[in-house]
Tab-separated table of C-alpha atoms in Angstrom:
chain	number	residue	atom	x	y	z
R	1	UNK	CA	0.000	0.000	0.000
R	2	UNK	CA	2.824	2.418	1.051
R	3	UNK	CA	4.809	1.668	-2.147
R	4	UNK	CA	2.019	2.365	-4.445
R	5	UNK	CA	-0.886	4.457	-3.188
R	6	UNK	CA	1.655	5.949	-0.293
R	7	UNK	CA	3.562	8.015	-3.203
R	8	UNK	CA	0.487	8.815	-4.923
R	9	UNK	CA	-0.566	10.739	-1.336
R	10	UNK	CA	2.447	11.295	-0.390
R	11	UNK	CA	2.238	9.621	2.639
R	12	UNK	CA	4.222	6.760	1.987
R	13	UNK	CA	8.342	6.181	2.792
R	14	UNK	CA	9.276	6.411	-0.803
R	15	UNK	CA	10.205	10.032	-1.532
R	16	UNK	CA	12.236	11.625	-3.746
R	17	UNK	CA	14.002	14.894	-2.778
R	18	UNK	CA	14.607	16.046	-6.347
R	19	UNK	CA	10.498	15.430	-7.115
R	20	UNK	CA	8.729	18.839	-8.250
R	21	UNK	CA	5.321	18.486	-7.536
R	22	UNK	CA	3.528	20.025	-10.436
R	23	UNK	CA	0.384	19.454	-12.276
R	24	UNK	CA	1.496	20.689	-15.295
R	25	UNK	CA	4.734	18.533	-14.958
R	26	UNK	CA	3.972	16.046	-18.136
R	27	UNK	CA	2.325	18.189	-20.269
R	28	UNK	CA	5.848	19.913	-21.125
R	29	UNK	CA	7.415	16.334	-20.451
R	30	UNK	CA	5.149	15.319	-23.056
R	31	UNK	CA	6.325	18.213	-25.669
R	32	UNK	CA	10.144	16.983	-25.647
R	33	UNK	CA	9.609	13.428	-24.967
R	34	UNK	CA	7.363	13.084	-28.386
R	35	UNK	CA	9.742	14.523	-30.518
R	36	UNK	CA	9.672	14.614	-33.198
R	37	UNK	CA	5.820	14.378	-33.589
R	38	UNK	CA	5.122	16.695	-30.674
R	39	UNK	CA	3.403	19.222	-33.220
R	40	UNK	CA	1.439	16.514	-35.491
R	41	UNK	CA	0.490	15.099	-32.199
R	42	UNK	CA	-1.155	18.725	-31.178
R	43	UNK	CA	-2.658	19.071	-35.009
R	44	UNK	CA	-3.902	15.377	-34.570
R	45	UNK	CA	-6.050	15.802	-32.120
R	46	UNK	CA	-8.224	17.906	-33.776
R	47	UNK	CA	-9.309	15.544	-36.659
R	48	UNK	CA	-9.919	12.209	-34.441
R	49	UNK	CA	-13.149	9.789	-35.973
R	50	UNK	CA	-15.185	11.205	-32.659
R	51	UNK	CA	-17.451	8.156	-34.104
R	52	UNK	CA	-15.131	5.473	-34.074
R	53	UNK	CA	-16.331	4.041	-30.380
R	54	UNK	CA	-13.231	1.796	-30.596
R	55	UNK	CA	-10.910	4.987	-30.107
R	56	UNK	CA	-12.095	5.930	-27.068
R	57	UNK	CA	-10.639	2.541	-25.661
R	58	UNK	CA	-7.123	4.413	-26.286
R	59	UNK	CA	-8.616	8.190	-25.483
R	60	UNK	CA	-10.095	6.578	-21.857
R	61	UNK	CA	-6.918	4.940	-21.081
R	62	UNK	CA	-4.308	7.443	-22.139
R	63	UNK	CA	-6.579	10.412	-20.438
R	64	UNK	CA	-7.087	8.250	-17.202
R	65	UNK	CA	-3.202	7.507	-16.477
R	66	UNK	CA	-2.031	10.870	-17.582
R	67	UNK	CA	-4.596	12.737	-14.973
R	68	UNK	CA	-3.393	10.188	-12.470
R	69	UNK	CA	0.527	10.612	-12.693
R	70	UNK	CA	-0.257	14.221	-13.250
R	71	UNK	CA	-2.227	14.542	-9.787
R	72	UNK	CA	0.432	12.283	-7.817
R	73	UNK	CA	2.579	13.271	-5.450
R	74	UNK	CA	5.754	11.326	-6.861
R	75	UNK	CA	5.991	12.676	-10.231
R	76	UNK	CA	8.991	11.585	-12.406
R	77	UNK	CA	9.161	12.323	-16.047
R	78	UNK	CA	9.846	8.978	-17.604
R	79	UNK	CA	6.701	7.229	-15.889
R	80	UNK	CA	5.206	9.486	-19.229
R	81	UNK	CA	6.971	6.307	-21.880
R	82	UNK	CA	4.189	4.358	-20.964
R	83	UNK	CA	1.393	6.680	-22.583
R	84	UNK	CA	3.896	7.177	-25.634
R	85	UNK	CA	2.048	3.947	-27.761
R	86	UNK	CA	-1.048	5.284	-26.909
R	87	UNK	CA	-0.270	8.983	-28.633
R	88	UNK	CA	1.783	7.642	-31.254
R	89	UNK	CA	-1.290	5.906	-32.411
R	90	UNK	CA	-3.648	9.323	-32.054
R	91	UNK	CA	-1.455	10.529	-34.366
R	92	UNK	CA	-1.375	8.295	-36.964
R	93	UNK	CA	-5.365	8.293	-36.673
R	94	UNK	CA	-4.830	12.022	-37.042
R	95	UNK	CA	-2.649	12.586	-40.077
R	96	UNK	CA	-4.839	10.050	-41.785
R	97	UNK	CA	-7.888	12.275	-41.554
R	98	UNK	CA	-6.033	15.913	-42.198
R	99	UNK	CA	-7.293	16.320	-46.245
R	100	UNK	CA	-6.174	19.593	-46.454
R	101	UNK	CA	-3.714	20.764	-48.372
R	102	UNK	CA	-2.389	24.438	-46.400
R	103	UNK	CA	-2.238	21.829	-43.073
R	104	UNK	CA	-0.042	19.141	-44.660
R	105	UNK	CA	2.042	22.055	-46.039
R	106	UNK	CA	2.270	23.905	-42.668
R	107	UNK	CA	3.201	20.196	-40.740
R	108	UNK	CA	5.846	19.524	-43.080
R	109	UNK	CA	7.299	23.120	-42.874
R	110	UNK	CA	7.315	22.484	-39.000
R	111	UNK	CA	9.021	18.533	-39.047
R	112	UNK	CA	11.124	20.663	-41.805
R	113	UNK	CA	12.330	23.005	-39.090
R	114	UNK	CA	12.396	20.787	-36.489
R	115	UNK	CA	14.920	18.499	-38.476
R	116	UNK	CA	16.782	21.630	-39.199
R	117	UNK	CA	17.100	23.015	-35.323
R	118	UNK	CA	18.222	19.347	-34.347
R	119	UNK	CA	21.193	19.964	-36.287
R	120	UNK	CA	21.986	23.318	-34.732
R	121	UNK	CA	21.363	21.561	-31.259
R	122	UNK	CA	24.082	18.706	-32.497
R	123	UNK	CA	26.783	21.007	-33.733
R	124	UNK	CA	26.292	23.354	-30.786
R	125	UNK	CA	26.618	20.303	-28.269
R	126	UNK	CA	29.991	19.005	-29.917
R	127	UNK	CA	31.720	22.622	-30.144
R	128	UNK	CA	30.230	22.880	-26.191
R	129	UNK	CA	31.232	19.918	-24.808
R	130	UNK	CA	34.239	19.024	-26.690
R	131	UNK	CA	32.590	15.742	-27.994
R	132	UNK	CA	35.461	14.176	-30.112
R	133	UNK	CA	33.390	10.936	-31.351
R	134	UNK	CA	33.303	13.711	-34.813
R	135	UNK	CA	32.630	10.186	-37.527
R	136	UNK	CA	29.285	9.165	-35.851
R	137	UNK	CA	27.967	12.532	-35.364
R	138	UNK	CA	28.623	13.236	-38.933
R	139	UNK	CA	27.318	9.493	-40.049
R	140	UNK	CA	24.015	10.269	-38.214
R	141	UNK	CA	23.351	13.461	-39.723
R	142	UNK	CA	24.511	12.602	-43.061
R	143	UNK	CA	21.702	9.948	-43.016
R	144	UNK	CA	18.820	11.766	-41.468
R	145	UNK	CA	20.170	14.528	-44.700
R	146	UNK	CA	19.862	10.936	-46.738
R	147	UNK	CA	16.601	10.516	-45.994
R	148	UNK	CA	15.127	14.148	-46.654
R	149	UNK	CA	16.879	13.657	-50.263
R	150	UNK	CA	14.457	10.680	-50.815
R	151	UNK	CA	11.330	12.294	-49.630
R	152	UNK	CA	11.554	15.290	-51.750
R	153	UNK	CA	8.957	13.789	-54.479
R	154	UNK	CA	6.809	12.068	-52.062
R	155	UNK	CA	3.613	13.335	-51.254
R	156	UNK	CA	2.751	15.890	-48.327
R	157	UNK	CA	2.211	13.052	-45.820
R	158	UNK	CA	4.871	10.974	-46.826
R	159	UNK	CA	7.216	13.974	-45.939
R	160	UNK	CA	6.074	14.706	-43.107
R	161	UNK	CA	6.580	11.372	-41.678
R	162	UNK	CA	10.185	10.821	-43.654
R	163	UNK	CA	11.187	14.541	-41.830
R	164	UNK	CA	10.199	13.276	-38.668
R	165	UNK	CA	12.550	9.732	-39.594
R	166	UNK	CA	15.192	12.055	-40.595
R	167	UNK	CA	15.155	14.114	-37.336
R	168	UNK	CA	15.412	10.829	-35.107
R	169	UNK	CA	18.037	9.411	-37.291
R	170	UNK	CA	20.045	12.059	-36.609
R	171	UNK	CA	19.207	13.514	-33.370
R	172	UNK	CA	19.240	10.441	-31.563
R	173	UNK	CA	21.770	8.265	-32.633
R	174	UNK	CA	23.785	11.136	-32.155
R	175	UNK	CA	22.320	10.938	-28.228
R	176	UNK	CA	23.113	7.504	-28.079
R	177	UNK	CA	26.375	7.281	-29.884
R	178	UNK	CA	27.877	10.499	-28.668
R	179	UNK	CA	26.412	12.791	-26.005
R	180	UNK	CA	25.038	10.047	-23.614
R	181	UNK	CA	28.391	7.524	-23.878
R	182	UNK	CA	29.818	10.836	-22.738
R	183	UNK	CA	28.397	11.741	-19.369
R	184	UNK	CA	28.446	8.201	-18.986
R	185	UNK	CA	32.140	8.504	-18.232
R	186	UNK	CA	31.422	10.644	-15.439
R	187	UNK	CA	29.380	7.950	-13.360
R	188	UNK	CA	32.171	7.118	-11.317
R	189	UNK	CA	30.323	4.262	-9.575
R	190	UNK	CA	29.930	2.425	-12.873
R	191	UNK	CA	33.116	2.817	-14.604
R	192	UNK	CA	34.764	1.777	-11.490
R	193	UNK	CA	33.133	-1.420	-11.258
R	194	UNK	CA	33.718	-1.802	-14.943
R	195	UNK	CA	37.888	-1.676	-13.815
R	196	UNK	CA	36.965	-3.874	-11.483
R	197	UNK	CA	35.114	-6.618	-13.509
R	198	UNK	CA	38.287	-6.492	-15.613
R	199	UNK	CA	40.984	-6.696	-12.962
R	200	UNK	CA	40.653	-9.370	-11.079
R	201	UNK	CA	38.460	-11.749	-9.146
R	202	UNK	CA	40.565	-12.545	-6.061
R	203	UNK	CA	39.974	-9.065	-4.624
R	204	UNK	CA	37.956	-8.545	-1.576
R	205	UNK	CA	35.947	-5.461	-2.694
R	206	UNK	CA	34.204	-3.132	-0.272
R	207	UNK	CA	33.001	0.982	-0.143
R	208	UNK	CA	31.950	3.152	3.113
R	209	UNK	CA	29.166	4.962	1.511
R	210	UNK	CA	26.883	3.296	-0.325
R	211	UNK	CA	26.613	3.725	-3.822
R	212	UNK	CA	23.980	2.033	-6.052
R	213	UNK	CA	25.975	2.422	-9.178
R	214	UNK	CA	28.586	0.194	-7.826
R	215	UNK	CA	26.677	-2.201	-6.389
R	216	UNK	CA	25.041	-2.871	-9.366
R	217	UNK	CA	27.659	-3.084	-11.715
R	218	UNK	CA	30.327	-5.493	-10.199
R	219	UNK	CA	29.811	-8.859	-10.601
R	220	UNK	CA	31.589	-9.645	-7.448
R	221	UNK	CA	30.564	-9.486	-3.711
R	222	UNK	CA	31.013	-5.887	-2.548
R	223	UNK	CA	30.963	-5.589	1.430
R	224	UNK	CA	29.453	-2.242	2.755
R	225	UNK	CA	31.877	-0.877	5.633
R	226	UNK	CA	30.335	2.350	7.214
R	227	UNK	CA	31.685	2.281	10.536
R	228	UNK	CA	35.192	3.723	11.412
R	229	UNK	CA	35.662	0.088	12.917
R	230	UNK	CA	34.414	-1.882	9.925
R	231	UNK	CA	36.982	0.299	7.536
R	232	UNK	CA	39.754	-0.776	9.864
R	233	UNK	CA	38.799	-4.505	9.665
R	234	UNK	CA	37.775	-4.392	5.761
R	235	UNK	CA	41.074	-3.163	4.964
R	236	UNK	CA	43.195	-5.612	7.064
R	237	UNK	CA	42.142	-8.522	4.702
R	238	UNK	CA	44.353	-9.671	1.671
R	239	UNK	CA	43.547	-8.209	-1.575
R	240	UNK	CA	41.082	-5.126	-0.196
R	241	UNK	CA	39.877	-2.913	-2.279
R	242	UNK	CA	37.551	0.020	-1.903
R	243	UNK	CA	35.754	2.571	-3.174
R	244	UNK	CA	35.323	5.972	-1.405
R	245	UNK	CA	34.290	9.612	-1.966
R	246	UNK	CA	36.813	12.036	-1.952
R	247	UNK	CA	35.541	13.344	1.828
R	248	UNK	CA	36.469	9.707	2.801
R	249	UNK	CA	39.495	9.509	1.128
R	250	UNK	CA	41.024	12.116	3.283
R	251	UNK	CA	39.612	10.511	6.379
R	252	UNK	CA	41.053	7.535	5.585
R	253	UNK	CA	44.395	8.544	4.205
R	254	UNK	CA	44.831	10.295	7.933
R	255	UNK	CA	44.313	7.504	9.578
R	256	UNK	CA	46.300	4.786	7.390
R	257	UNK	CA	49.302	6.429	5.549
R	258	UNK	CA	50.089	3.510	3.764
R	259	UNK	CA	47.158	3.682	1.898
R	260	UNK	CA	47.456	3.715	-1.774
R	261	UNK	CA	45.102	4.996	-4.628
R	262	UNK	CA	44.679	2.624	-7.464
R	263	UNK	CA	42.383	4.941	-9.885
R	264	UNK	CA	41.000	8.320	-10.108
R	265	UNK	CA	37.312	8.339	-11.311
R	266	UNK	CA	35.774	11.941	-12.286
R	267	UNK	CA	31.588	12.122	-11.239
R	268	UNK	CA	28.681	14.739	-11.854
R	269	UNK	CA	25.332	13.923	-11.119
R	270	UNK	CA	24.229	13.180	-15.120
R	271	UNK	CA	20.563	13.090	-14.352
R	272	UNK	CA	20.813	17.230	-13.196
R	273	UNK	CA	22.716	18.537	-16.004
R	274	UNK	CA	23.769	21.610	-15.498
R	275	UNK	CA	25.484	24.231	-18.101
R	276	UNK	CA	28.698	24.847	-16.212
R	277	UNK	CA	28.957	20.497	-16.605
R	278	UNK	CA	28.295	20.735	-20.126
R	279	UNK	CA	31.050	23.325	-21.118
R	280	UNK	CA	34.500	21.398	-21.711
R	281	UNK	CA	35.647	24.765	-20.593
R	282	UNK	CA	33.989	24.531	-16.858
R	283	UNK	CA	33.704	21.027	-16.210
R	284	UNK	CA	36.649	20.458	-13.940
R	285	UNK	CA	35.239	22.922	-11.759
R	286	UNK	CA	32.142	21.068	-11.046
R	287	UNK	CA	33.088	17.570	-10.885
R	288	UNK	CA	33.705	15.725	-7.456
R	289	UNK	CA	36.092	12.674	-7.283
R	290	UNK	CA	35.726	8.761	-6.459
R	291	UNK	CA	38.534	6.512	-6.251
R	292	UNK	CA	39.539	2.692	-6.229
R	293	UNK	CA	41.675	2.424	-2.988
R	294	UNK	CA	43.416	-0.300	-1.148
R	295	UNK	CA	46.817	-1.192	1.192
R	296	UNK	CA	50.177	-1.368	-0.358
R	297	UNK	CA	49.710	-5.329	-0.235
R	298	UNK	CA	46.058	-4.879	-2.597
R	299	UNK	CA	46.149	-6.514	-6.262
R	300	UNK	CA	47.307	-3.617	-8.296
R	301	UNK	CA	45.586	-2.852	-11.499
R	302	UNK	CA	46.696	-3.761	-14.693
């Protein structure tokens, strides 16, 4: 009950302390996470088959969960994916009905611009952040370019819907391929677990602060340590390894000189981005470090 209808209420333990309560939270979700059919999806909605009774199967269900998540007190903006089949499929149901000719020309003009500020977006983000993966960013706009070339004789519908193709070509493999493997590098908790898969398996691994990242990406047993007595023991044993916070490194390095730091690992907080993180120019500034620590007997890394 607390789990479910306890966050709903928000009377339940689960909390989150980065949650903005807002009503209007998913329609604006809704605007960026639809791209790029946000604006047929708007258009759509005004030529639905209000006589089709088997529509209102989708209509009922896609109204009823977005009121719900948008009147809960735990609000998080990907719980909106869920609704995305539903709209997708209002706006084929849409374009299919939209006859005239000035409103097909209008909706490709906008997928036309949209394809064409996605670009912008792209080349600003790699002269911003200094992304150097330069071949796939250019591979995934010279195809979504590709793909307006073969539309230009189709009819009014079929470019719309090949613009919209050519803007997720190109905007989003250049999210996946570039920008997001990126600020991966700057979760320390999973690239140092990633060392540690490929180091060794006869360390004993351990961390005094619990981090979820870590956790979940070693493959080995991790111990959790938080106690000043529990470090002491933990890194006693053969082969210890842990991994700390900066704040604890300097706690620990105090109390046992002979300490020694294995790896450095840079981290930011990649689900808040903020613009002083995403200039190359900044970045240092903000970043806080984690690092891969153990005794002068631990395993040293490769």
């Amino acid at each position: 009950w607390d789990s479910q209808f306890g966050r709903f209420f928000g009377t339940g333990p689960i909390t989150s302390h980065t949650n903005v309560e807002s009503y209007f939270l998913y329609f604006h979700t809704l605007l960026w996470a639809l791209l790029p059919w946000s604006v047929l999806f708007i258009v759509a909605l005004f030529y639905q088959d209000k006589t089709n009774h088997k529509q209102w199967i989708i209509w009922g269900s896609a109204l009823l969960t977005f009121t719900l998540f948008s009147l809960s007190n735990f609000q998080l903006p990907h719980y909106i994916v869920i609704l995305l089949p539903h709209f997708s499929i209002l706006c084929a149901q849409g374009l299919s009905r939209i006859t005239q000719t000035t409103c097909l020309k209008w909706l490709k003009n906008c997928q036309l611009f949209l394809f064409s500020a996605s670009i912008g977006v792209i080349i600003f983000l790699v002269c911003f952040m200094g992304i150097k993966n330069i071949f796939i960013t250019v591979l995934a706009v010279t195809a979504g370019i590709a793909i307006l070339i073969f539309g230009i004789r189709k009819s009014y519908e079929q470019k719309i819907i090949l613009s919209g193709y050519a803007f997720a070509v190109a905007f989003y493999l250049f999210m996946n391929l570039s920008f997001y493997p990126l600020l991966l590098t700057y979760q320390a908790g999973s690239m140092a677990a990633a060392d540690m898969n490929q180091w060794t398996k006869e360390a004993t691994i351990g961390m005094f602060h619990y981090n979820t990242a870590f956790r979940f990406n070693l493959k080995n047993k991790v111990t959790f340590a938080p106690s000043s007595q529990e470090m002491e023991t933990f890194l006693q044993q053969p082969n210890a390894i842990a991994f700390v916070s900066q704040s604890e490194l300097h706690k620990i390095k105090h109390l046992y000189p002979q300490v020694s730091i294995l790896k450095e690992y840079p981290d930011f907080p990649v689900t808040r981005l903020k613009p002083i993180f995403l200039n190359k120019k900044s970045r240092a500034s903000c970043l806080t470090n984690y690092y891969l620590i153990g005794m002068n007997h631990a395993i040293p890394p490769p």
